[in-house]
mmCIF file with all atom_site columns, C-alpha atoms and ligand atoms in Angstrom:
data_model
loop_
_atom_site.group_PDB
_atom_site.id
_atom_site.type_symbol
_atom_site.label_atom_id
_atom_site.label_alt_id
_atom_site.label_comp_id
_atom_site.label_asym_id
_atom_site.label_entity_id
_atom_site.label_seq_id
_atom_site.pdbx_PDB_ins_code
_atom_site.Cartn_x
_atom_site.Cartn_y
_atom_site.Cartn_z
_atom_site.occupancy
_atom_site.B_iso_or_equiv
_atom_site.pdbx_formal_charge
_atom_site.auth_seq_id
_atom_site.auth_comp_id
_atom_site.auth_asym_id
_atom_site.auth_atom_id
_atom_site.pdbx_PDB_model_num
ATOM   1   C CA  . UNK A 1 1   ? -63.724 40.861 -2.037  1.00 0.00 ? 180 UNK A CA  1
ATOM   2   C CA  . UNK A 1 2   ? -63.569 38.497 0.131   1.00 0.00 ? 181 UNK A CA  1
ATOM   3   C CA  . UNK A 1 3   ? -60.221 35.239 -0.818  1.00 0.00 ? 182 UNK A CA  1
ATOM   4   C CA  . UNK A 1 4   ? -61.951 32.279 -3.633  1.00 0.00 ? 183 UNK A CA  1
ATOM   5   C CA  . UNK A 1 5   ? -61.651 29.284 -0.954  1.00 0.00 ? 184 UNK A CA  1
ATOM   6   C CA  . UNK A 1 6   ? -58.942 26.938 -3.096  1.00 0.00 ? 185 UNK A CA  1
ATOM   7   C CA  . UNK A 1 7   ? -57.805 23.534 -3.594  1.00 0.00 ? 186 UNK A CA  1
ATOM   8   C CA  . UNK A 1 8   ? -54.796 22.928 -5.763  1.00 0.00 ? 187 UNK A CA  1
ATOM   9   C CA  . UNK A 1 9   ? -54.732 20.238 -8.389  1.00 0.00 ? 188 UNK A CA  1
ATOM   10  C CA  . UNK A 1 10  ? -50.567 19.806 -9.105  1.00 0.00 ? 189 UNK A CA  1
ATOM   11  C CA  . UNK A 1 11  ? -48.579 16.865 -10.616 1.00 0.00 ? 190 UNK A CA  1
ATOM   12  C CA  . UNK A 1 12  ? -46.367 16.750 -13.878 1.00 0.00 ? 191 UNK A CA  1
ATOM   13  C CA  . UNK A 1 13  ? -47.844 16.412 -17.421 1.00 0.00 ? 192 UNK A CA  1
ATOM   14  C CA  . UNK A 1 14  ? -49.767 13.195 -17.750 1.00 0.00 ? 193 UNK A CA  1
ATOM   15  C CA  . UNK A 1 15  ? -50.693 12.952 -13.652 1.00 0.00 ? 194 UNK A CA  1
ATOM   16  C CA  . UNK A 1 16  ? -54.330 13.106 -14.300 1.00 0.00 ? 195 UNK A CA  1
ATOM   17  C CA  . UNK A 1 17  ? -54.580 16.454 -12.778 1.00 0.00 ? 196 UNK A CA  1
ATOM   18  C CA  . UNK A 1 18  ? -57.736 16.846 -15.464 1.00 0.00 ? 197 UNK A CA  1
ATOM   19  C CA  . UNK A 1 19  ? -59.290 13.704 -14.823 1.00 0.00 ? 198 UNK A CA  1
ATOM   20  C CA  . UNK A 1 20  ? -59.799 14.280 -11.628 1.00 0.00 ? 199 UNK A CA  1
ATOM   21  C CA  . UNK A 1 21  ? -60.766 18.073 -12.024 1.00 0.00 ? 200 UNK A CA  1
ATOM   22  C CA  . UNK A 1 22  ? -63.845 17.046 -14.002 1.00 0.00 ? 201 UNK A CA  1
ATOM   23  C CA  . UNK A 1 23  ? -64.920 14.801 -11.573 1.00 0.00 ? 202 UNK A CA  1
ATOM   24  C CA  . UNK A 1 24  ? -64.969 17.234 -8.584  1.00 0.00 ? 203 UNK A CA  1
ATOM   25  C CA  . UNK A 1 25  ? -66.443 20.046 -11.080 1.00 0.00 ? 204 UNK A CA  1
ATOM   26  C CA  . UNK A 1 26  ? -69.571 17.717 -11.308 1.00 0.00 ? 205 UNK A CA  1
ATOM   27  C CA  . UNK A 1 27  ? -69.927 18.230 -7.731  1.00 0.00 ? 206 UNK A CA  1
ATOM   28  C CA  . UNK A 1 28  ? -72.442 21.066 -6.672  1.00 0.00 ? 207 UNK A CA  1
ATOM   29  C CA  . UNK A 1 29  ? -70.626 23.376 -4.347  1.00 0.00 ? 208 UNK A CA  1
ATOM   30  C CA  . UNK A 1 30  ? -67.001 23.196 -6.561  1.00 0.00 ? 209 UNK A CA  1
ATOM   31  C CA  . UNK A 1 31  ? -66.536 24.778 -9.542  1.00 0.00 ? 210 UNK A CA  1
ATOM   32  C CA  . UNK A 1 32  ? -63.221 23.211 -11.376 1.00 0.00 ? 211 UNK A CA  1
ATOM   33  C CA  . UNK A 1 33  ? -61.461 25.586 -13.999 1.00 0.00 ? 212 UNK A CA  1
ATOM   34  C CA  . UNK A 1 34  ? -58.445 24.325 -15.329 1.00 0.00 ? 213 UNK A CA  1
ATOM   35  C CA  . UNK A 1 35  ? -56.287 26.734 -17.275 1.00 0.00 ? 214 UNK A CA  1
ATOM   36  C CA  . UNK A 1 36  ? -54.745 24.924 -20.118 1.00 0.00 ? 215 UNK A CA  1
ATOM   37  C CA  . UNK A 1 37  ? -58.577 24.476 -21.295 1.00 0.00 ? 216 UNK A CA  1
ATOM   38  C CA  . UNK A 1 38  ? -58.579 28.475 -20.899 1.00 0.00 ? 217 UNK A CA  1
ATOM   39  C CA  . UNK A 1 39  ? -56.082 28.708 -23.793 1.00 0.00 ? 218 UNK A CA  1
ATOM   40  C CA  . UNK A 1 40  ? -57.774 25.541 -25.567 1.00 0.00 ? 219 UNK A CA  1
ATOM   41  C CA  . UNK A 1 41  ? -61.063 28.075 -25.764 1.00 0.00 ? 220 UNK A CA  1
ATOM   42  C CA  . UNK A 1 42  ? -58.629 30.764 -27.449 1.00 0.00 ? 221 UNK A CA  1
ATOM   43  C CA  . UNK A 1 43  ? -59.418 31.516 -31.698 1.00 0.00 ? 222 UNK A CA  1
ATOM   44  C CA  . UNK A 1 44  ? -56.354 30.296 -32.579 1.00 0.00 ? 223 UNK A CA  1
ATOM   45  C CA  . UNK A 1 45  ? -56.175 32.936 -35.202 1.00 0.00 ? 224 UNK A CA  1
ATOM   46  C CA  . UNK A 1 46  ? -55.778 35.627 -32.674 1.00 0.00 ? 225 UNK A CA  1
ATOM   47  C CA  . UNK A 1 47  ? -53.011 36.992 -31.731 1.00 0.00 ? 226 UNK A CA  1
ATOM   48  C CA  . UNK A 1 48  ? -53.451 35.674 -28.526 1.00 0.00 ? 227 UNK A CA  1
ATOM   49  C CA  . UNK A 1 49  ? -53.717 32.664 -29.899 1.00 0.00 ? 228 UNK A CA  1
ATOM   50  C CA  . UNK A 1 50  ? -51.218 32.690 -31.388 1.00 0.00 ? 229 UNK A CA  1
ATOM   51  C CA  . UNK A 1 51  ? -48.017 32.759 -28.731 1.00 0.00 ? 230 UNK A CA  1
ATOM   52  C CA  . UNK A 1 52  ? -49.931 30.382 -26.875 1.00 0.00 ? 231 UNK A CA  1
ATOM   53  C CA  . UNK A 1 53  ? -50.281 28.239 -29.846 1.00 0.00 ? 232 UNK A CA  1
ATOM   54  C CA  . UNK A 1 54  ? -46.122 29.355 -30.124 1.00 0.00 ? 233 UNK A CA  1
ATOM   55  C CA  . UNK A 1 55  ? -45.745 28.236 -26.503 1.00 0.00 ? 234 UNK A CA  1
ATOM   56  C CA  . UNK A 1 56  ? -47.664 25.137 -26.099 1.00 0.00 ? 235 UNK A CA  1
ATOM   57  C CA  . UNK A 1 57  ? -46.191 23.664 -28.996 1.00 0.00 ? 236 UNK A CA  1
ATOM   58  C CA  . UNK A 1 58  ? -42.357 24.106 -27.471 1.00 0.00 ? 237 UNK A CA  1
ATOM   59  C CA  . UNK A 1 59  ? -43.334 22.635 -24.170 1.00 0.00 ? 238 UNK A CA  1
ATOM   60  C CA  . UNK A 1 60  ? -42.950 25.804 -22.514 1.00 0.00 ? 239 UNK A CA  1
ATOM   61  C CA  . UNK A 1 61  ? -45.089 27.698 -20.055 1.00 0.00 ? 240 UNK A CA  1
ATOM   62  C CA  . UNK A 1 62  ? -47.370 30.992 -21.619 1.00 0.00 ? 241 UNK A CA  1
ATOM   63  C CA  . UNK A 1 63  ? -45.897 33.922 -19.621 1.00 0.00 ? 242 UNK A CA  1
ATOM   64  C CA  . UNK A 1 64  ? -46.968 34.820 -16.812 1.00 0.00 ? 243 UNK A CA  1
ATOM   65  C CA  . UNK A 1 65  ? -48.691 38.298 -16.579 1.00 0.00 ? 244 UNK A CA  1
ATOM   66  C CA  . UNK A 1 66  ? -51.060 36.649 -20.346 1.00 0.00 ? 245 UNK A CA  1
ATOM   67  C CA  . UNK A 1 67  ? -51.369 33.633 -18.075 1.00 0.00 ? 246 UNK A CA  1
ATOM   68  C CA  . UNK A 1 68  ? -53.313 34.940 -15.386 1.00 0.00 ? 247 UNK A CA  1
ATOM   69  C CA  . UNK A 1 69  ? -55.302 38.484 -16.804 1.00 0.00 ? 248 UNK A CA  1
ATOM   70  C CA  . UNK A 1 70  ? -56.945 35.390 -19.043 1.00 0.00 ? 249 UNK A CA  1
ATOM   71  C CA  . UNK A 1 71  ? -57.732 33.491 -16.137 1.00 0.00 ? 250 UNK A CA  1
ATOM   72  C CA  . UNK A 1 72  ? -58.722 36.204 -13.995 1.00 0.00 ? 251 UNK A CA  1
ATOM   73  C CA  . UNK A 1 73  ? -61.051 37.601 -16.984 1.00 0.00 ? 252 UNK A CA  1
ATOM   74  C CA  . UNK A 1 74  ? -62.453 33.838 -17.660 1.00 0.00 ? 253 UNK A CA  1
ATOM   75  C CA  . UNK A 1 75  ? -63.236 34.103 -13.531 1.00 0.00 ? 254 UNK A CA  1
ATOM   76  C CA  . UNK A 1 76  ? -64.888 36.991 -13.203 1.00 0.00 ? 255 UNK A CA  1
ATOM   77  C CA  . UNK A 1 77  ? -67.329 35.711 -16.312 1.00 0.00 ? 256 UNK A CA  1
ATOM   78  C CA  . UNK A 1 78  ? -68.113 33.071 -14.726 1.00 0.00 ? 257 UNK A CA  1
ATOM   79  C CA  . UNK A 1 79  ? -69.142 34.593 -11.436 1.00 0.00 ? 258 UNK A CA  1
ATOM   80  C CA  . UNK A 1 80  ? -70.899 36.779 -13.713 1.00 0.00 ? 259 UNK A CA  1
ATOM   81  C CA  . UNK A 1 81  ? -72.586 34.360 -15.502 1.00 0.00 ? 260 UNK A CA  1
ATOM   82  C CA  . UNK A 1 82  ? -73.470 32.495 -12.376 1.00 0.00 ? 261 UNK A CA  1
ATOM   83  C CA  . UNK A 1 83  ? -71.935 29.619 -12.980 1.00 0.00 ? 262 UNK A CA  1
ATOM   84  C CA  . UNK A 1 84  ? -68.933 30.133 -10.282 1.00 0.00 ? 263 UNK A CA  1
ATOM   85  C CA  . UNK A 1 85  ? -70.853 30.857 -6.449  1.00 0.00 ? 264 UNK A CA  1
ATOM   86  C CA  . UNK A 1 86  ? -67.929 32.559 -4.639  1.00 0.00 ? 265 UNK A CA  1
ATOM   87  C CA  . UNK A 1 87  ? -69.856 33.017 -1.577  1.00 0.00 ? 266 UNK A CA  1
ATOM   88  C CA  . UNK A 1 88  ? -70.353 29.308 -1.031  1.00 0.00 ? 267 UNK A CA  1
ATOM   89  C CA  . UNK A 1 89  ? -68.397 27.226 -4.095  1.00 0.00 ? 268 UNK A CA  1
ATOM   90  C CA  . UNK A 1 90  ? -65.177 25.918 -3.546  1.00 0.00 ? 269 UNK A CA  1
ATOM   91  C CA  . UNK A 1 91  ? -63.076 26.524 -6.415  1.00 0.00 ? 270 UNK A CA  1
ATOM   92  C CA  . UNK A 1 92  ? -60.762 24.193 -7.697  1.00 0.00 ? 271 UNK A CA  1
ATOM   93  C CA  . UNK A 1 93  ? -57.577 24.290 -10.412 1.00 0.00 ? 272 UNK A CA  1
ATOM   94  C CA  . UNK A 1 94  ? -55.753 22.599 -12.096 1.00 0.00 ? 273 UNK A CA  1
ATOM   95  C CA  . UNK A 1 95  ? -52.932 23.708 -13.613 1.00 0.00 ? 274 UNK A CA  1
ATOM   96  C CA  . UNK A 1 96  ? -52.506 26.851 -12.196 1.00 0.00 ? 275 UNK A CA  1
ATOM   97  C CA  . UNK A 1 97  ? -50.492 28.963 -10.418 1.00 0.00 ? 276 UNK A CA  1
ATOM   98  C CA  . UNK A 1 98  ? -47.684 26.798 -12.611 1.00 0.00 ? 277 UNK A CA  1
ATOM   99  C CA  . UNK A 1 99  ? -44.689 29.107 -10.743 1.00 0.00 ? 278 UNK A CA  1
ATOM   100 C CA  . UNK A 1 100 ? -44.182 30.700 -7.468  1.00 0.00 ? 279 UNK A CA  1
ATOM   101 C CA  . UNK A 1 101 ? -44.329 34.201 -9.347  1.00 0.00 ? 280 UNK A CA  1
ATOM   102 C CA  . UNK A 1 102 ? -48.345 33.027 -10.319 1.00 0.00 ? 281 UNK A CA  1
ATOM   103 C CA  . UNK A 1 103 ? -48.629 31.772 -7.490  1.00 0.00 ? 282 UNK A CA  1
ATOM   104 C CA  . UNK A 1 104 ? -47.608 35.339 -6.157  1.00 0.00 ? 283 UNK A CA  1
ATOM   105 C CA  . UNK A 1 105 ? -50.203 36.770 -8.374  1.00 0.00 ? 284 UNK A CA  1
ATOM   106 C CA  . UNK A 1 106 ? -53.036 35.146 -7.765  1.00 0.00 ? 285 UNK A CA  1
ATOM   107 C CA  . UNK A 1 107 ? -52.368 35.549 -3.869  1.00 0.00 ? 286 UNK A CA  1
ATOM   108 C CA  . UNK A 1 108 ? -54.544 38.720 -3.817  1.00 0.00 ? 287 UNK A CA  1
ATOM   109 C CA  . UNK A 1 109 ? -57.481 36.716 -5.527  1.00 0.00 ? 288 UNK A CA  1
ATOM   110 C CA  . UNK A 1 110 ? -57.371 33.212 -3.569  1.00 0.00 ? 289 UNK A CA  1
ATOM   111 C CA  . UNK A 1 111 ? -56.810 31.446 -0.150  1.00 0.00 ? 290 UNK A CA  1
ATOM   112 C CA  . UNK A 1 112 ? -55.375 28.305 -0.806  1.00 0.00 ? 291 UNK A CA  1
ATOM   113 C CA  . UNK A 1 113 ? -56.507 25.358 1.181   1.00 0.00 ? 292 UNK A CA  1
ATOM   114 C CA  . UNK A 1 114 ? -54.700 22.582 0.354   1.00 0.00 ? 293 UNK A CA  1
ATOM   115 C CA  . UNK A 1 115 ? -52.555 21.255 -2.326  1.00 0.00 ? 294 UNK A CA  1
ATOM   116 C CA  . UNK A 1 116 ? -53.417 17.444 -3.825  1.00 0.00 ? 295 UNK A CA  1
ATOM   117 C CA  . UNK A 1 117 ? -50.328 16.936 -5.437  1.00 0.00 ? 296 UNK A CA  1
ATOM   118 C CA  . UNK A 1 118 ? -50.331 14.145 -7.277  1.00 0.00 ? 297 UNK A CA  1
ATOM   119 C CA  . UNK A 1 119 ? -47.389 12.422 -7.666  1.00 0.00 ? 298 UNK A CA  1
ATOM   120 C CA  . UNK A 1 120 ? -45.198 9.716  -10.057 1.00 0.00 ? 299 UNK A CA  1
ATOM   121 C CA  . UNK A 1 121 ? -41.789 9.802  -10.143 1.00 0.00 ? 300 UNK A CA  1
ATOM   122 C CA  . UNK A 1 122 ? -41.936 7.111  -13.357 1.00 0.00 ? 301 UNK A CA  1
ATOM   123 C CA  . UNK A 1 123 ? -41.468 9.229  -15.760 1.00 0.00 ? 302 UNK A CA  1
ATOM   124 C CA  . UNK A 1 124 ? -41.276 6.985  -18.264 1.00 0.00 ? 303 UNK A CA  1
ATOM   125 C CA  . UNK A 1 125 ? -45.309 6.320  -17.238 1.00 0.00 ? 304 UNK A CA  1
ATOM   126 C CA  . UNK A 1 126 ? -46.461 9.726  -17.321 1.00 0.00 ? 305 UNK A CA  1
ATOM   127 C CA  . UNK A 1 127 ? -44.991 9.880  -21.053 1.00 0.00 ? 306 UNK A CA  1
ATOM   128 C CA  . UNK A 1 128 ? -46.228 6.657  -22.259 1.00 0.00 ? 307 UNK A CA  1
ATOM   129 C CA  . UNK A 1 129 ? -49.615 8.486  -20.814 1.00 0.00 ? 308 UNK A CA  1
ATOM   130 C CA  . UNK A 1 130 ? -49.349 11.741 -22.609 1.00 0.00 ? 309 UNK A CA  1
ATOM   131 C CA  . UNK A 1 131 ? -48.671 9.746  -26.018 1.00 0.00 ? 310 UNK A CA  1
ATOM   132 C CA  . UNK A 1 132 ? -52.001 7.927  -25.667 1.00 0.00 ? 311 UNK A CA  1
ATOM   133 C CA  . UNK A 1 133 ? -53.992 10.986 -24.789 1.00 0.00 ? 312 UNK A CA  1
ATOM   134 C CA  . UNK A 1 134 ? -53.012 12.455 -27.713 1.00 0.00 ? 313 UNK A CA  1
ATOM   135 C CA  . UNK A 1 135 ? -54.416 10.155 -30.161 1.00 0.00 ? 314 UNK A CA  1
ATOM   136 C CA  . UNK A 1 136 ? -57.871 9.972  -28.101 1.00 0.00 ? 315 UNK A CA  1
ATOM   137 C CA  . UNK A 1 137 ? -57.837 14.497 -27.209 1.00 0.00 ? 316 UNK A CA  1
ATOM   138 C CA  . UNK A 1 138 ? -55.978 15.688 -30.564 1.00 0.00 ? 317 UNK A CA  1
ATOM   139 C CA  . UNK A 1 139 ? -53.624 17.045 -28.575 1.00 0.00 ? 318 UNK A CA  1
ATOM   140 C CA  . UNK A 1 140 ? -50.834 18.664 -30.321 1.00 0.00 ? 319 UNK A CA  1
ATOM   141 C CA  . UNK A 1 141 ? -48.831 19.459 -27.328 1.00 0.00 ? 320 UNK A CA  1
ATOM   142 C CA  . UNK A 1 142 ? -48.599 15.488 -26.973 1.00 0.00 ? 321 UNK A CA  1
ATOM   143 C CA  . UNK A 1 143 ? -47.859 14.190 -30.234 1.00 0.00 ? 322 UNK A CA  1
ATOM   144 C CA  . UNK A 1 144 ? -44.328 14.572 -29.802 1.00 0.00 ? 323 UNK A CA  1
ATOM   145 C CA  . UNK A 1 145 ? -42.221 12.958 -28.050 1.00 0.00 ? 324 UNK A CA  1
ATOM   146 C CA  . UNK A 1 146 ? -39.131 16.122 -27.343 1.00 0.00 ? 325 UNK A CA  1
ATOM   147 C CA  . UNK A 1 147 ? -42.001 18.853 -26.372 1.00 0.00 ? 326 UNK A CA  1
ATOM   148 C CA  . UNK A 1 148 ? -43.106 16.860 -24.303 1.00 0.00 ? 327 UNK A CA  1
ATOM   149 C CA  . UNK A 1 149 ? -40.039 15.823 -22.247 1.00 0.00 ? 328 UNK A CA  1
ATOM   150 C CA  . UNK A 1 150 ? -39.512 19.163 -22.672 1.00 0.00 ? 329 UNK A CA  1
ATOM   151 C CA  . UNK A 1 151 ? -42.449 20.291 -20.537 1.00 0.00 ? 330 UNK A CA  1
ATOM   152 C CA  . UNK A 1 152 ? -41.734 17.398 -17.842 1.00 0.00 ? 331 UNK A CA  1
ATOM   153 C CA  . UNK A 1 153 ? -38.413 19.247 -17.134 1.00 0.00 ? 332 UNK A CA  1
ATOM   154 C CA  . UNK A 1 154 ? -39.811 22.497 -17.697 1.00 0.00 ? 333 UNK A CA  1
ATOM   155 C CA  . UNK A 1 155 ? -42.583 21.052 -14.815 1.00 0.00 ? 334 UNK A CA  1
ATOM   156 C CA  . UNK A 1 156 ? -39.339 20.037 -12.847 1.00 0.00 ? 335 UNK A CA  1
ATOM   157 C CA  . UNK A 1 157 ? -37.700 23.565 -12.886 1.00 0.00 ? 336 UNK A CA  1
ATOM   158 C CA  . UNK A 1 158 ? -40.539 25.776 -12.742 1.00 0.00 ? 337 UNK A CA  1
ATOM   159 C CA  . UNK A 1 159 ? -43.224 24.796 -11.376 1.00 0.00 ? 338 UNK A CA  1
ATOM   160 C CA  . UNK A 1 160 ? -42.117 21.391 -8.580  1.00 0.00 ? 339 UNK A CA  1
ATOM   161 C CA  . UNK A 1 161 ? -40.445 24.465 -6.539  1.00 0.00 ? 340 UNK A CA  1
ATOM   162 C CA  . UNK A 1 162 ? -44.210 25.623 -5.754  1.00 0.00 ? 341 UNK A CA  1
ATOM   163 C CA  . UNK A 1 163 ? -43.944 21.958 -3.050  1.00 0.00 ? 342 UNK A CA  1
ATOM   164 C CA  . UNK A 1 164 ? -41.823 24.280 -1.461  1.00 0.00 ? 343 UNK A CA  1
ATOM   165 C CA  . UNK A 1 165 ? -43.250 27.646 -1.367  1.00 0.00 ? 344 UNK A CA  1
ATOM   166 C CA  . UNK A 1 166 ? -46.989 25.985 0.130   1.00 0.00 ? 345 UNK A CA  1
ATOM   167 C CA  . UNK A 1 167 ? -44.563 23.404 2.555   1.00 0.00 ? 346 UNK A CA  1
ATOM   168 C CA  . UNK A 1 168 ? -45.552 20.502 3.354   1.00 0.00 ? 347 UNK A CA  1
ATOM   169 C CA  . UNK A 1 169 ? -48.697 21.500 6.011   1.00 0.00 ? 348 UNK A CA  1
ATOM   170 C CA  . UNK A 1 170 ? -50.564 22.235 2.736   1.00 0.00 ? 349 UNK A CA  1
ATOM   171 C CA  . UNK A 1 171 ? -50.273 19.508 0.671   1.00 0.00 ? 350 UNK A CA  1
ATOM   172 C CA  . UNK A 1 172 ? -51.442 15.870 -0.066  1.00 0.00 ? 351 UNK A CA  1
ATOM   173 C CA  . UNK A 1 173 ? -49.463 13.963 -1.266  1.00 0.00 ? 352 UNK A CA  1
ATOM   174 C CA  . UNK A 1 174 ? -51.267 11.489 -3.296  1.00 0.00 ? 353 UNK A CA  1
ATOM   175 C CA  . UNK A 1 175 ? -49.854 8.114  -5.534  1.00 0.00 ? 354 UNK A CA  1
ATOM   176 C CA  . UNK A 1 176 ? -50.927 9.070  -9.491  1.00 0.00 ? 355 UNK A CA  1
ATOM   177 C CA  . UNK A 1 177 ? -50.258 5.339  -10.373 1.00 0.00 ? 356 UNK A CA  1
ATOM   178 C CA  . UNK A 1 178 ? -53.659 4.376  -8.177  1.00 0.00 ? 357 UNK A CA  1
ATOM   179 C CA  . UNK A 1 179 ? -56.447 4.143  -10.275 1.00 0.00 ? 358 UNK A CA  1
ATOM   180 C CA  . UNK A 1 180 ? -58.274 7.203  -11.129 1.00 0.00 ? 359 UNK A CA  1
ATOM   181 C CA  . UNK A 1 181 ? -60.752 6.596  -8.620  1.00 0.00 ? 360 UNK A CA  1
ATOM   182 C CA  . UNK A 1 182 ? -58.337 5.802  -5.464  1.00 0.00 ? 361 UNK A CA  1
ATOM   183 C CA  . UNK A 1 183 ? -56.741 8.561  -6.333  1.00 0.00 ? 362 UNK A CA  1
ATOM   184 C CA  . UNK A 1 184 ? -60.380 10.182 -6.538  1.00 0.00 ? 363 UNK A CA  1
ATOM   185 C CA  . UNK A 1 185 ? -61.366 8.889  -3.483  1.00 0.00 ? 364 UNK A CA  1
ATOM   186 C CA  . UNK A 1 186 ? -58.236 10.315 -1.167  1.00 0.00 ? 365 UNK A CA  1
ATOM   187 C CA  . UNK A 1 187 ? -59.115 13.751 -2.230  1.00 0.00 ? 366 UNK A CA  1
ATOM   188 C CA  . UNK A 1 188 ? -62.913 13.540 -1.086  1.00 0.00 ? 367 UNK A CA  1
ATOM   189 C CA  . UNK A 1 189 ? -61.284 11.972 2.048   1.00 0.00 ? 368 UNK A CA  1
ATOM   190 C CA  . UNK A 1 190 ? -59.530 15.196 2.601   1.00 0.00 ? 369 UNK A CA  1
ATOM   191 C CA  . UNK A 1 191 ? -62.506 17.786 0.815   1.00 0.00 ? 370 UNK A CA  1
ATOM   192 C CA  . UNK A 1 192 ? -65.016 15.986 3.369   1.00 0.00 ? 371 UNK A CA  1
ATOM   193 C CA  . UNK A 1 193 ? -63.067 17.147 6.919   1.00 0.00 ? 372 UNK A CA  1
ATOM   194 C CA  . UNK A 1 194 ? -62.124 20.393 5.337   1.00 0.00 ? 373 UNK A CA  1
ATOM   195 C CA  . UNK A 1 195 ? -65.474 21.701 4.347   1.00 0.00 ? 374 UNK A CA  1
ATOM   196 C CA  . UNK A 1 196 ? -66.920 20.289 7.735   1.00 0.00 ? 375 UNK A CA  1
ATOM   197 C CA  . UNK A 1 197 ? -63.446 22.923 9.456   1.00 0.00 ? 376 UNK A CA  1
ATOM   198 C CA  . UNK A 1 198 ? -65.174 25.233 7.084   1.00 0.00 ? 377 UNK A CA  1
ATOM   199 C CA  . UNK A 1 199 ? -68.554 25.237 7.338   1.00 0.00 ? 378 UNK A CA  1
ATOM   200 C CA  . UNK A 1 200 ? -68.862 23.678 10.304  1.00 0.00 ? 379 UNK A CA  1
ATOM   201 C CA  . UNK A 1 201 ? -70.988 21.078 11.253  1.00 0.00 ? 380 UNK A CA  1
ATOM   202 C CA  . UNK A 1 202 ? -74.483 22.919 11.120  1.00 0.00 ? 381 UNK A CA  1
ATOM   203 C CA  . UNK A 1 203 ? -73.392 24.604 8.384   1.00 0.00 ? 382 UNK A CA  1
ATOM   204 C CA  . UNK A 1 204 ? -72.399 21.448 6.581   1.00 0.00 ? 383 UNK A CA  1
ATOM   205 C CA  . UNK A 1 205 ? -75.476 20.076 5.159   1.00 0.00 ? 384 UNK A CA  1
ATOM   206 C CA  . UNK A 1 206 ? -77.122 23.332 4.629   1.00 0.00 ? 385 UNK A CA  1
ATOM   207 C CA  . UNK A 1 207 ? -75.009 24.908 2.237   1.00 0.00 ? 386 UNK A CA  1
ATOM   208 C CA  . UNK A 1 208 ? -75.231 22.373 -1.267  1.00 0.00 ? 387 UNK A CA  1
HETATM 209 P P1  . ADP B 2 .   ? -50.820 19.432 -19.298 1.00 0.00 ? 195 ADP B P1  1
HETATM 210 O O1  . ADP B 2 .   ? -51.032 19.983 -17.291 1.00 0.00 ? 195 ADP B O1  1
HETATM 211 O O2  . ADP B 2 .   ? -50.310 18.334 -19.514 1.00 0.00 ? 195 ADP B O2  1
HETATM 212 O O3  . ADP B 2 .   ? -48.959 20.139 -19.783 1.00 0.00 ? 195 ADP B O3  1
HETATM 213 P P2  . ADP B 2 .   ? -52.484 21.661 -19.781 1.00 0.00 ? 195 ADP B P2  1
HETATM 214 O O4  . ADP B 2 .   ? -53.562 21.997 -20.313 1.00 0.00 ? 195 ADP B O4  1
HETATM 215 O O5  . ADP B 2 .   ? -52.233 22.186 -18.630 1.00 0.00 ? 195 ADP B O5  1
HETATM 216 O O6  . ADP B 2 .   ? -51.560 20.097 -19.851 1.00 0.00 ? 195 ADP B O6  1
HETATM 217 O O7  . ADP B 2 .   ? -51.533 22.936 -20.408 1.00 0.00 ? 195 ADP B O7  1
HETATM 218 C C1  . ADP B 2 .   ? -50.958 23.057 -21.420 1.00 0.00 ? 195 ADP B C1  1
HETATM 219 C C2  . ADP B 2 .   ? -50.129 24.288 -21.813 1.00 0.00 ? 195 ADP B C2  1
HETATM 220 O O8  . ADP B 2 .   ? -50.983 25.546 -21.798 1.00 0.00 ? 195 ADP B O8  1
HETATM 221 C C3  . ADP B 2 .   ? -48.634 23.899 -21.808 1.00 0.00 ? 195 ADP B C3  1
HETATM 222 O O9  . ADP B 2 .   ? -48.307 23.076 -21.770 1.00 0.00 ? 195 ADP B O9  1
HETATM 223 C C4  . ADP B 2 .   ? -48.121 25.231 -21.189 1.00 0.00 ? 195 ADP B C4  1
HETATM 224 O O10 . ADP B 2 .   ? -47.238 25.731 -22.947 1.00 0.00 ? 195 ADP B O10 1
HETATM 225 C C5  . ADP B 2 .   ? -49.584 25.860 -20.731 1.00 0.00 ? 195 ADP B C5  1
HETATM 226 N N1  . ADP B 2 .   ? -50.109 26.903 -19.680 1.00 0.00 ? 195 ADP B N1  1
HETATM 227 C C6  . ADP B 2 .   ? -51.264 26.452 -18.674 1.00 0.00 ? 195 ADP B C6  1
HETATM 228 N N2  . ADP B 2 .   ? -51.176 26.678 -18.314 1.00 0.00 ? 195 ADP B N2  1
HETATM 229 C C7  . ADP B 2 .   ? -50.287 27.378 -17.438 1.00 0.00 ? 195 ADP B C7  1
HETATM 230 C C8  . ADP B 2 .   ? -49.526 28.570 -17.112 1.00 0.00 ? 195 ADP B C8  1
HETATM 231 N N3  . ADP B 2 .   ? -50.559 28.425 -15.664 1.00 0.00 ? 195 ADP B N3  1
HETATM 232 N N4  . ADP B 2 .   ? -48.919 28.947 -17.078 1.00 0.00 ? 195 ADP B N4  1
HETATM 233 C C9  . ADP B 2 .   ? -48.725 29.228 -18.410 1.00 0.00 ? 195 ADP B C9  1
HETATM 234 N N5  . ADP B 2 .   ? -48.606 28.391 -19.412 1.00 0.00 ? 195 ADP B N5  1
HETATM 235 C C10 . ADP B 2 .   ? -49.718 27.167 -19.082 1.00 0.00 ? 195 ADP B C10 1
#
């Protein structure tokens, strides 16, 4: 099996990964998968659903083995159901990999082409966004300030080292405090150029 051609949307909780991912997922040729959504789709009465609830309500990461296994099941299902066509769709991942170990576990499946780092050094802005989201989307893990703080710490300690792991050449740093459409514009510029790289000018118009 050839590896999935993949872009990562990367950033702290509240940096806007999901917003960008959802928009890109509407564009033909791009398939969006958010790891948090994979977990939230679980039946919370099942043992797996209970484990997710336990970790996420503390602001912690779900253990890597469970996460990657579940993610693989979800991706396989989307291939089987023809929602994702790996031979001509790019995969847009948000929320996975979330640490270096997960990145290593995914290496036999995904080929990372670029990382979009939605950067927001101002933590208070992130906290403010997450609190607003808690009210709007009914997200239990966004409602409590202690849990939010713990998630931001987890990001700093466990996720941020991924930037070093992939290296500067792979990363597109984008100011996440801009308006969503400005962030999207930057991402689309890079995707357009990279698509030409991948398919060549001819294939570019032929493959939709
Ligand atoms: P956010 O990026 O705002 O934290 P997500 O929806 O991506 O929100 O994730 C919600 C929760 O789901 C996380 O706090 C974590 O507990 C769990 N989770 C999501 N993705 C992963 C992952 N790749 N590895 C481990 N846990 C994850």
